[in-house]
Amino acid sequence: MPSEPSGSPVSPDDTGDRRRAARYVAPLLAVGVVILGLVLRWGLDPLWAFAVLPPMLFLSGIAWVAFRYGFDERPAGSGPNR
């Protein structure tokens, strides 16, 4: 089994999880880029575009990490696994 530079083993599912996460986050990122384009096209100060970009990238990153590590696959309810 191949290993990452840190020494932890890489499972075969890692690539699929990354792709699935990217596929789920892509629409969010696309909507953000469209809004960014609209802000710039309307002729507003480019500083507003800079103000929109960091939250958009941050939320896309958080969503990618959440989907990557399977927050949607965790069992619901109370118990020791929560």
mmCIF file with all atom_site columns, C-alpha atoms in Angstrom, residues 5-9 13 15 20-24 26 31 34 38-39 44-45 47-48 51 57 59-60 63-64 78:
data_model
loop_
_atom_site.group_PDB
_atom_site.id
_atom_site.type_symbol
_atom_site.label_atom_id
_atom_site.label_alt_id
_atom_site.label_comp_id
_atom_site.label_asym_id
_atom_site.label_entity_id
_atom_site.label_seq_id
_atom_site.pdbx_PDB_ins_code
_atom_site.Cartn_x
_atom_site.Cartn_y
_atom_site.Cartn_z
_atom_site.occupancy
_atom_site.B_iso_or_equiv
_atom_site.pdbx_formal_charge
_atom_site.auth_seq_id
_atom_site.auth_comp_id
_atom_site.auth_asym_id
_atom_site.auth_atom_id
_atom_site.pdbx_PDB_model_num
ATOM 1  C CA . PRO A 1 5  ? 5.116   11.665 2.910   1.00 0.00 ? 5  PRO A CA 1
ATOM 2  C CA . SER A 1 6  ? 3.878   11.800 6.509   1.00 0.00 ? 6  SER A CA 1
ATOM 3  C CA . GLY A 1 7  ? 3.981   8.013  6.641   1.00 0.00 ? 7  GLY A CA 1
ATOM 4  C CA . SER A 1 8  ? 0.240   7.408  6.960   1.00 0.00 ? 8  SER A CA 1
ATOM 5  C CA . PRO A 1 9  ? -1.164  4.822  4.549   1.00 0.00 ? 9  PRO A CA 1
ATOM 6  C CA . ASP A 1 13 ? -11.059 5.233  -1.430  1.00 0.00 ? 13 ASP A CA 1
ATOM 7  C CA . THR A 1 15 ? -9.159  9.460  -4.539  1.00 0.00 ? 15 THR A CA 1
ATOM 8  C CA . ARG A 1 20 ? -16.810 13.328 -4.744  1.00 0.00 ? 20 ARG A CA 1
ATOM 9  C CA . ALA A 1 21 ? -16.053 16.283 -2.496  1.00 0.00 ? 21 ALA A CA 1
ATOM 10 C CA . ALA A 1 22 ? -14.882 18.358 -5.461  1.00 0.00 ? 22 ALA A CA 1
ATOM 11 C CA . ARG A 1 23 ? -18.017 17.411 -7.406  1.00 0.00 ? 23 ARG A CA 1
ATOM 12 C CA . TYR A 1 24 ? -20.259 18.538 -4.532  1.00 0.00 ? 24 TYR A CA 1
ATOM 13 C CA . ALA A 1 26 ? -18.000 22.789 -7.604  1.00 0.00 ? 26 ALA A CA 1
ATOM 14 C CA . VAL A 1 31 ? -21.994 30.404 -8.150  1.00 0.00 ? 31 VAL A CA 1
ATOM 15 C CA . VAL A 1 34 ? -20.453 34.130 -11.247 1.00 0.00 ? 34 VAL A CA 1
ATOM 16 C CA . LEU A 1 38 ? -21.303 40.221 -11.849 1.00 0.00 ? 38 LEU A CA 1
ATOM 17 C CA . VAL A 1 39 ? -19.859 42.514 -9.194  1.00 0.00 ? 39 VAL A CA 1
ATOM 18 C CA . LEU A 1 44 ? -18.455 48.398 -8.637  1.00 0.00 ? 44 LEU A CA 1
ATOM 19 C CA . ASP A 1 45 ? -15.149 49.079 -6.994  1.00 0.00 ? 45 ASP A CA 1
ATOM 20 C CA . LEU A 1 47 ? -12.407 46.201 -3.587  1.00 0.00 ? 47 LEU A CA 1
ATOM 21 C CA . TRP A 1 48 ? -15.909 44.698 -3.322  1.00 0.00 ? 48 TRP A CA 1
ATOM 22 C CA . ALA A 1 51 ? -14.301 41.387 -0.177  1.00 0.00 ? 51 ALA A CA 1
ATOM 23 C CA . LEU A 1 57 ? -13.041 30.418 -0.963  1.00 0.00 ? 57 LEU A CA 1
ATOM 24 C CA . LEU A 1 59 ? -16.700 28.296 2.644   1.00 0.00 ? 59 LEU A CA 1
ATOM 25 C CA . SER A 1 60 ? -15.803 26.207 -0.397  1.00 0.00 ? 60 SER A CA 1
ATOM 26 C CA . ALA A 1 63 ? -17.430 22.305 2.448   1.00 0.00 ? 63 ALA A CA 1
ATOM 27 C CA . TRP A 1 64 ? -14.744 20.308 0.615   1.00 0.00 ? 64 TRP A CA 1
ATOM 28 C CA . SER A 1 78 ? -27.205 10.244 20.331  1.00 0.00 ? 78 SER A CA 1
#
